[in-house]
Amino acid sequence: MFKILKYTFADLIRSRWSYVYLGFYLLLGFVLLFLNNDLSKAIITLMNVIVVLTPMIGTIFGIMYFYSAREFTELLLAQPIKRSHIFLGQYLGIALSLAFSLVIGLGIPFLVYGVAQSAEIWDFGLLLVVGAFLTFIFVALSVNISLRNENKVKGFGYAILVWLFLAVIYDGLFLVSLVMFDDYPLDKFTLVASMFNPIDLSRILILLKLDISALLGYTGALFQSFFGSGLGMIVSLSTLLLWSLIPVGLLIRTARKRDF
Amino acid sequence: MIEIKNLHKRFGKLQVLDGVSFQVEPGGIIAVLGPNGSGKTTILKTILGMVHPQMGEIYFQGNAVLDKWEYRNDIGYLPQIARFPDNLTVQELINMIKNIRDVEADETELVNRFDLKLSLNKKLGNLSGGTRQKVNIVLTFMFDCPLLILDEPTAGLDPVALIQLKELIQEEKQKGKTLLITTHIMSLVEDLSDQIIFLLEGKIYFQGSVEELQEQTQQTDLEHSIAKILQGDV
Amino acid sequence: MRKFFFLGLILLSRFALMGNIIEVGPGNEFTSLDQAYHAAQPFDTLLLKAGTYPVISLELKKPITILSNQGAILDGESQSYILKVLSDDVYISGLTFINAGRSYTKDFAAIYVSRANRFTIVNNRILDPFFGVLMEKSHKGVISNNTITANRIREDDSGNGIHAWHSSDLLIQNNEISGLRDGVYLEFVENSVVLGNNSHNNIRYGLHFMFSNHDHYLNNTFRENGAGVAVMFSKFIEMKGNHFVQNWGTASYGLLLKEIYDAEVENNIFEENTVGIFLEGSTRINYTGNEFVQNGWAIKVSGGCYTNIFSRNNFISNSFDVSYNSKMNDNLFEGNYWSSYSGYDLDKDKVGDVPYRPVKLFSYVVNKTPETIILLRSFFVDLINFSERVSPVFTPDNLVDNAPAMKRFSND
């Protein structure tokens, strides 16, 4: 598995798109910090970008890589190596190379600016962790889609749809249902519904840091105990971990059953 | 060497293999022939474990192989389409495959033979289709495996490389290896193969030597024999 | 040396100059404060040695100074008041008050001041009282450098740290008050100054103003109080340089202004409060040079607020800058710095060229359905905020800052 991972990573990290992605974050980091000169504002803008962009890039990269590497994957399948190792290796190779671009691309400008000495270091660290989580989750989801769809165009379409659904549509439906049923007690529903969307979960993790004052304004006891203690952080993080493990498990299962 | 028993494979509604059984003795070149969609590639991929049959058994060197992977140490495979990671160099790719198989192998002789020396440090994404196929060949032949499976090995090769490939196949045969080949080039079959397995509609239609096939179809060359089978005159 | 210092201290005290010094404590003629007080002449000084003195509801009916430089402890034995100041010119300093009484029917206090003038209460420690210092109809008093602490959990079994009623000309300065119901409570109090106090972790309000006019509260810190600071039904209040921090909770504010007229709110810092300022029926108030940092809602405006003017304030990283519960607006926001402003300044006059709308549609949604707060900062919410900004339907369309500052004001 490590061998596959190593070469996939080596291949991807040298690709033009990795450079573009890395360059984008570098530029974004420098522009945000040195044009604004306000670290906490930069972190809020960055959150908006990360929560939407890392899933999208993860999805697109994951699906493109797997479709374009199909023939090479066949070659690997004929080698004396376990199937699950091939796919795990490739998956981790993609996800790691993307996460690498994210961390390096944002890390450099923020270190240059001096985030390490500031109070915002934890917020920033959390942002990177969340970005990495989202990358791993969405690469896994898109790999699953590519494994289940022989047809590239279809697979690509589904993957984008999944991203669009989780990034925008889900929240829209969520909001509409909350407003429509606001005569009922909703806090349980609210918390449960956020667990089913990794993007919402990641956002909540960051809200816990940036907007705790507003979150604690809500009356419900469940909200209070969720946001007011470490519970929210622990539950969100572990659910996010589940979100990254389950698609990988699914991926291995699908890969094992599939014909190539 | 290989024994296949009653192999069935269906993709959706399409029955690709419908009870295929055959046996291959060690040594020699076996051509797997048949019209498009007759299941040639599917058989090869089933042997390699890439396709899971709905029914049937496969034995390699006396052992059942379905859902195993260690046996592939003894099989070399040349896939139909040669596409590799764009940003690795030829040398890195060779190292990678060596690394994965974890056995000693020396590619220098093959690299020289196919004139790839200058390409070794080029990125695979920048190579032409023919050169990639040469790399593909090197990757397959550099290991010392008792069984080689070649799926359309001549695709994209120039005449010089084609001759070199034929020589290479002959040499491997001399070493006592078994080669399973699919191809559309009948001359290649006539030149090389000791045995033909002819697939039609998911079943073995014929297994035997070129001569036997010609005799059975009462034709003097292979192409006509096959055309005759396909027209349903036999 | 110590004696000299002490003498100097007494010399400084204008009361002491007029009377004798009576030492109280073990080895002296008087061992109890009670005896000593009854033996003393007006304007005498009672000097307490180290030790614990049982004092239950001692009524001070003549001008007197009670001092200790050895940390004498007055023990109320959980019965009633400890000291009752019923005369003018009483001076109490350097004492520790413990075990004041507790009651559901009477407002027992460690120090009770009634109809007294020119009293001074400095450098005392009051531990776990019901009320700390309770003043009624008293004037011209100084309450400074005291520490009043308790660890109360319920509102109904705790009193206020410093409580004044129908009083005037008080100076409440540099006290530390924590764990009571209200840190400082002023009702019908005029012309008084609350300065440099640290009021924290109180169950209800850090500071509570009712029906009190012409008062100033300056440079205080209010941290982690149950509901922050409430100023209600008062006129001409000056609030400057205070620090409102981490007043978190459902009905919690940095500052609650209810029925307030003609006040100045200047150079305060509101940091990480659920609501920075909550305004209800408050009119003609100027908010200038305040910092609103990382509050849930920097400013929440409820009904009936007119001609309030907000200028030169910094709004930094608040979840919501301004929230309204109606479409009406008669208040002016002009020339503030908004960290979420994304306009530009082409003519380089340090004022953004596009107006800023501080009220977001989402804040309206959250008012209506509080659970939706969970969708804060999501892409979808940004989308609806954006569309509302382009054509306001739910939010007051004249609520704009036409001159948003491009740079944060330095209000130090």
mmCIF file of N, CA and C in Angstrom, chain A residues 168-217:
data_model
loop_
_atom_site.group_PDB
_atom_site.id
_atom_site.type_symbol
_atom_site.label_atom_id
_atom_site.label_comp_id
_atom_site.label_asym_id
_atom_site.label_seq_id
_atom_site.Cartn_x
_atom_site.Cartn_y
_atom_site.Cartn_z
ATOM 1 N N VAL A 168 -24.447 23.272 -0.884
ATOM 2 C CA VAL A 168 -25.459 24.327 -0.975
ATOM 3 C C VAL A 168 -26.877 23.815 -0.710
ATOM 4 N N ILE A 169 -27.297 22.843 -1.502
ATOM 5 C CA ILE A 169 -28.703 22.456 -1.490
ATOM 6 C C ILE A 169 -29.137 21.932 -0.126
ATOM 7 N N TYR A 170 -28.300 21.106 0.468
ATOM 8 C CA TYR A 170 -28.621 20.539 1.784
ATOM 9 C C TYR A 170 -28.959 21.646 2.780
ATOM 10 N N ASP A 171 -28.112 22.662 2.829
ATOM 11 C CA ASP A 171 -28.337 23.754 3.772
ATOM 12 C C ASP A 171 -29.617 24.509 3.445
ATOM 13 N N GLY A 172 -29.903 24.630 2.165
ATOM 14 C CA GLY A 172 -31.128 25.299 1.756
ATOM 15 C C GLY A 172 -32.356 24.549 2.265
ATOM 16 N N LEU A 173 -32.367 23.238 2.027
ATOM 17 C CA LEU A 173 -33.486 22.416 2.502
ATOM 18 C C LEU A 173 -33.581 22.455 4.029
ATOM 19 N N PHE A 174 -32.413 22.391 4.636
ATOM 20 C CA PHE A 174 -32.297 22.419 6.092
ATOM 21 C C PHE A 174 -32.941 23.706 6.624
ATOM 22 N N LEU A 175 -32.557 24.819 6.053
ATOM 23 C CA LEU A 175 -33.060 26.111 6.503
ATOM 24 C C LEU A 175 -34.565 26.202 6.302
ATOM 25 N N VAL A 176 -35.004 25.785 5.131
ATOM 26 C CA VAL A 176 -36.434 25.870 4.835
ATOM 27 C C VAL A 176 -37.227 25.008 5.808
ATOM 28 N N SER A 177 -36.729 23.797 6.095
ATOM 29 C CA SER A 177 -37.492 22.942 6.999
ATOM 30 C C SER A 177 -37.490 23.502 8.417
ATOM 31 N N LEU A 178 -36.389 24.120 8.828
ATOM 32 C CA LEU A 178 -36.377 24.721 10.170
ATOM 33 C C LEU A 178 -37.395 25.851 10.262
ATOM 34 N N VAL A 179 -37.417 26.684 9.243
ATOM 35 C CA VAL A 179 -38.333 27.829 9.275
ATOM 36 C C VAL A 179 -39.784 27.359 9.202
ATOM 37 N N MET A 180 -40.011 26.314 8.395
ATOM 38 C CA MET A 180 -41.383 25.829 8.235
ATOM 39 C C MET A 180 -41.932 25.188 9.507
ATOM 40 N N PHE A 181 -41.070 24.469 10.211
ATOM 41 C CA PHE A 181 -41.546 23.726 11.389
ATOM 42 C C PHE A 181 -41.149 24.402 12.685
ATOM 43 N N ASP A 182 -41.063 25.723 12.687
ATOM 44 C CA ASP A 182 -40.505 26.348 13.889
ATOM 45 C C ASP A 182 -41.460 26.373 15.078
ATOM 46 N N ASP A 183 -42.651 25.781 14.916
ATOM 47 C CA ASP A 183 -43.526 25.637 16.074
ATOM 48 C C ASP A 183 -43.142 24.424 16.920
ATOM 49 N N TYR A 184 -42.343 23.557 16.357
ATOM 50 C CA TYR A 184 -41.970 22.330 17.065
ATOM 51 C C TYR A 184 -40.604 22.524 17.722
ATOM 52 N N PRO A 185 -40.304 21.712 18.742
ATOM 53 C CA PRO A 185 -38.933 21.750 19.268
ATOM 54 C C PRO A 185 -37.974 21.177 18.221
ATOM 55 N N LEU A 186 -36.976 21.941 17.911
ATOM 56 C CA LEU A 186 -36.156 21.567 16.760
ATOM 57 C C LEU A 186 -34.703 21.279 17.090
ATOM 58 N N ASP A 187 -34.314 21.461 18.369
ATOM 59 C CA ASP A 187 -32.858 21.420 18.569
ATOM 60 C C ASP A 187 -32.253 20.054 18.310
ATOM 61 N N LYS A 188 -33.015 18.994 18.634
ATOM 62 C CA LYS A 188 -32.481 17.661 18.373
ATOM 63 C C LYS A 188 -32.323 17.443 16.867
ATOM 64 N N PHE A 189 -33.399 17.783 16.159
ATOM 65 C CA PHE A 189 -33.377 17.644 14.702
ATOM 66 C C PHE A 189 -32.209 18.429 14.098
ATOM 67 N N THR A 190 -32.035 19.637 14.616
ATOM 68 C CA THR A 190 -30.986 20.497 14.079
ATOM 69 C C THR A 190 -29.607 19.857 14.217
ATOM 70 N N LEU A 191 -29.352 19.360 15.429
ATOM 71 C CA LEU A 191 -28.025 18.774 15.657
ATOM 72 C C LEU A 191 -27.841 17.500 14.832
ATOM 73 N N VAL A 192 -28.877 16.686 14.789
ATOM 74 C CA VAL A 192 -28.758 15.431 14.038
ATOM 75 C C VAL A 192 -28.557 15.727 12.544
ATOM 76 N N ALA A 193 -29.355 16.662 12.043
ATOM 77 C CA ALA A 193 -29.244 16.967 10.614
ATOM 78 C C ALA A 193 -27.871 17.500 10.259
ATOM 79 N N SER A 194 -27.239 18.213 11.174
ATOM 80 C CA SER A 194 -25.900 18.716 10.830
ATOM 81 C C SER A 194 -24.864 17.607 10.801
ATOM 82 N N MET A 195 -25.152 16.521 11.545
ATOM 83 C CA MET A 195 -24.195 15.412 11.549
ATOM 84 C C MET A 195 -24.149 14.696 10.194
ATOM 85 N N PHE A 196 -25.239 14.837 9.433
ATOM 86 C CA PHE A 196 -25.292 14.108 8.171
ATOM 87 C C PHE A 196 -24.648 14.844 7.007
ATOM 88 N N ASN A 197 -24.048 15.959 7.298
ATOM 89 C CA ASN A 197 -23.358 16.670 6.228
ATOM 90 C C ASN A 197 -21.965 17.081 6.700
ATOM 91 N N PRO A 198 -20.938 16.488 6.115
ATOM 92 C CA PRO A 198 -19.585 16.775 6.599
ATOM 93 C C PRO A 198 -19.209 18.256 6.458
ATOM 94 N N ILE A 199 -19.787 18.918 5.477
ATOM 95 C CA ILE A 199 -19.463 20.340 5.313
ATOM 96 C C ILE A 199 -20.053 21.138 6.469
ATOM 97 N N ASP A 200 -21.300 20.815 6.838
ATOM 98 C CA ASP A 200 -21.905 21.495 7.982
ATOM 99 C C ASP A 200 -21.118 21.218 9.254
ATOM 100 N N LEU A 201 -20.715 19.970 9.407
ATOM 101 C CA LEU A 201 -19.944 19.603 10.594
ATOM 102 C C LEU A 201 -18.671 20.414 10.700
ATOM 103 N N SER A 202 -17.977 20.528 9.593
ATOM 104 C CA SER A 202 -16.722 21.271 9.610
ATOM 105 C C SER A 202 -16.986 22.728 9.952
ATOM 106 N N ARG A 203 -18.059 23.235 9.384
ATOM 107 C CA ARG A 203 -18.397 24.638 9.634
ATOM 108 C C ARG A 203 -18.702 24.832 11.119
ATOM 109 N N ILE A 204 -19.426 23.879 11.699
ATOM 110 C CA ILE A 204 -19.778 23.999 13.111
ATOM 111 C C ILE A 204 -18.525 23.976 13.981
ATOM 112 N N LEU A 205 -17.589 23.124 13.602
ATOM 113 C CA LEU A 205 -16.329 23.082 14.352
ATOM 114 C C LEU A 205 -15.685 24.454 14.394
ATOM 115 N N ILE A 206 -15.726 25.147 13.264
ATOM 116 C CA ILE A 206 -15.100 26.467 13.230
ATOM 117 C C ILE A 206 -15.968 27.491 13.963
ATOM 118 N N LEU A 207 -17.284 27.336 13.835
ATOM 119 C CA LEU A 207 -18.186 28.240 14.568
ATOM 120 C C LEU A 207 -17.920 28.170 16.070
ATOM 121 N N LEU A 208 -17.643 26.956 16.539
ATOM 122 C CA LEU A 208 -17.389 26.782 17.966
ATOM 123 C C LEU A 208 -16.247 27.668 18.420
ATOM 124 N N LYS A 209 -15.344 27.940 17.495
ATOM 125 C CA LYS A 209 -14.213 28.807 17.827
ATOM 126 C C LYS A 209 -14.568 30.277 17.613
ATOM 127 N N LEU A 210 -15.148 30.569 16.446
ATOM 128 C CA LEU A 210 -15.301 31.970 16.058
ATOM 129 C C LEU A 210 -16.591 32.598 16.560
ATOM 130 N N ASP A 211 -17.640 31.822 16.699
ATOM 131 C CA ASP A 211 -18.948 32.410 16.967
ATOM 132 C C ASP A 211 -19.614 31.831 18.199
ATOM 133 N N ILE A 212 -18.810 31.396 19.145
ATOM 134 C CA ILE A 212 -19.382 30.761 20.322
ATOM 135 C C ILE A 212 -20.338 31.712 21.035
ATOM 136 N N SER A 213 -20.047 33.007 21.008
ATOM 137 C CA SER A 213 -20.904 33.974 21.700
ATOM 138 C C SER A 213 -22.316 33.941 21.143
ATOM 139 N N ALA A 214 -22.425 33.818 19.818
ATOM 140 C CA ALA A 214 -23.750 33.787 19.202
ATOM 141 C C ALA A 214 -24.427 32.445 19.456
ATOM 142 N N LEU A 215 -23.666 31.363 19.374
ATOM 143 C CA LEU A 215 -24.252 30.032 19.548
ATOM 144 C C LEU A 215 -24.858 29.869 20.939
ATOM 145 N N LEU A 216 -24.228 30.503 21.920
ATOM 146 C CA LEU A 216 -24.723 30.358 23.284
ATOM 147 C C LEU A 216 -25.943 31.222 23.541
ATOM 148 N N GLY A 217 -26.383 31.976 22.540
ATOM 149 C CA GLY A 217 -27.563 32.804 22.711
ATOM 150 C C GLY A 217 -28.849 32.018 22.586
#
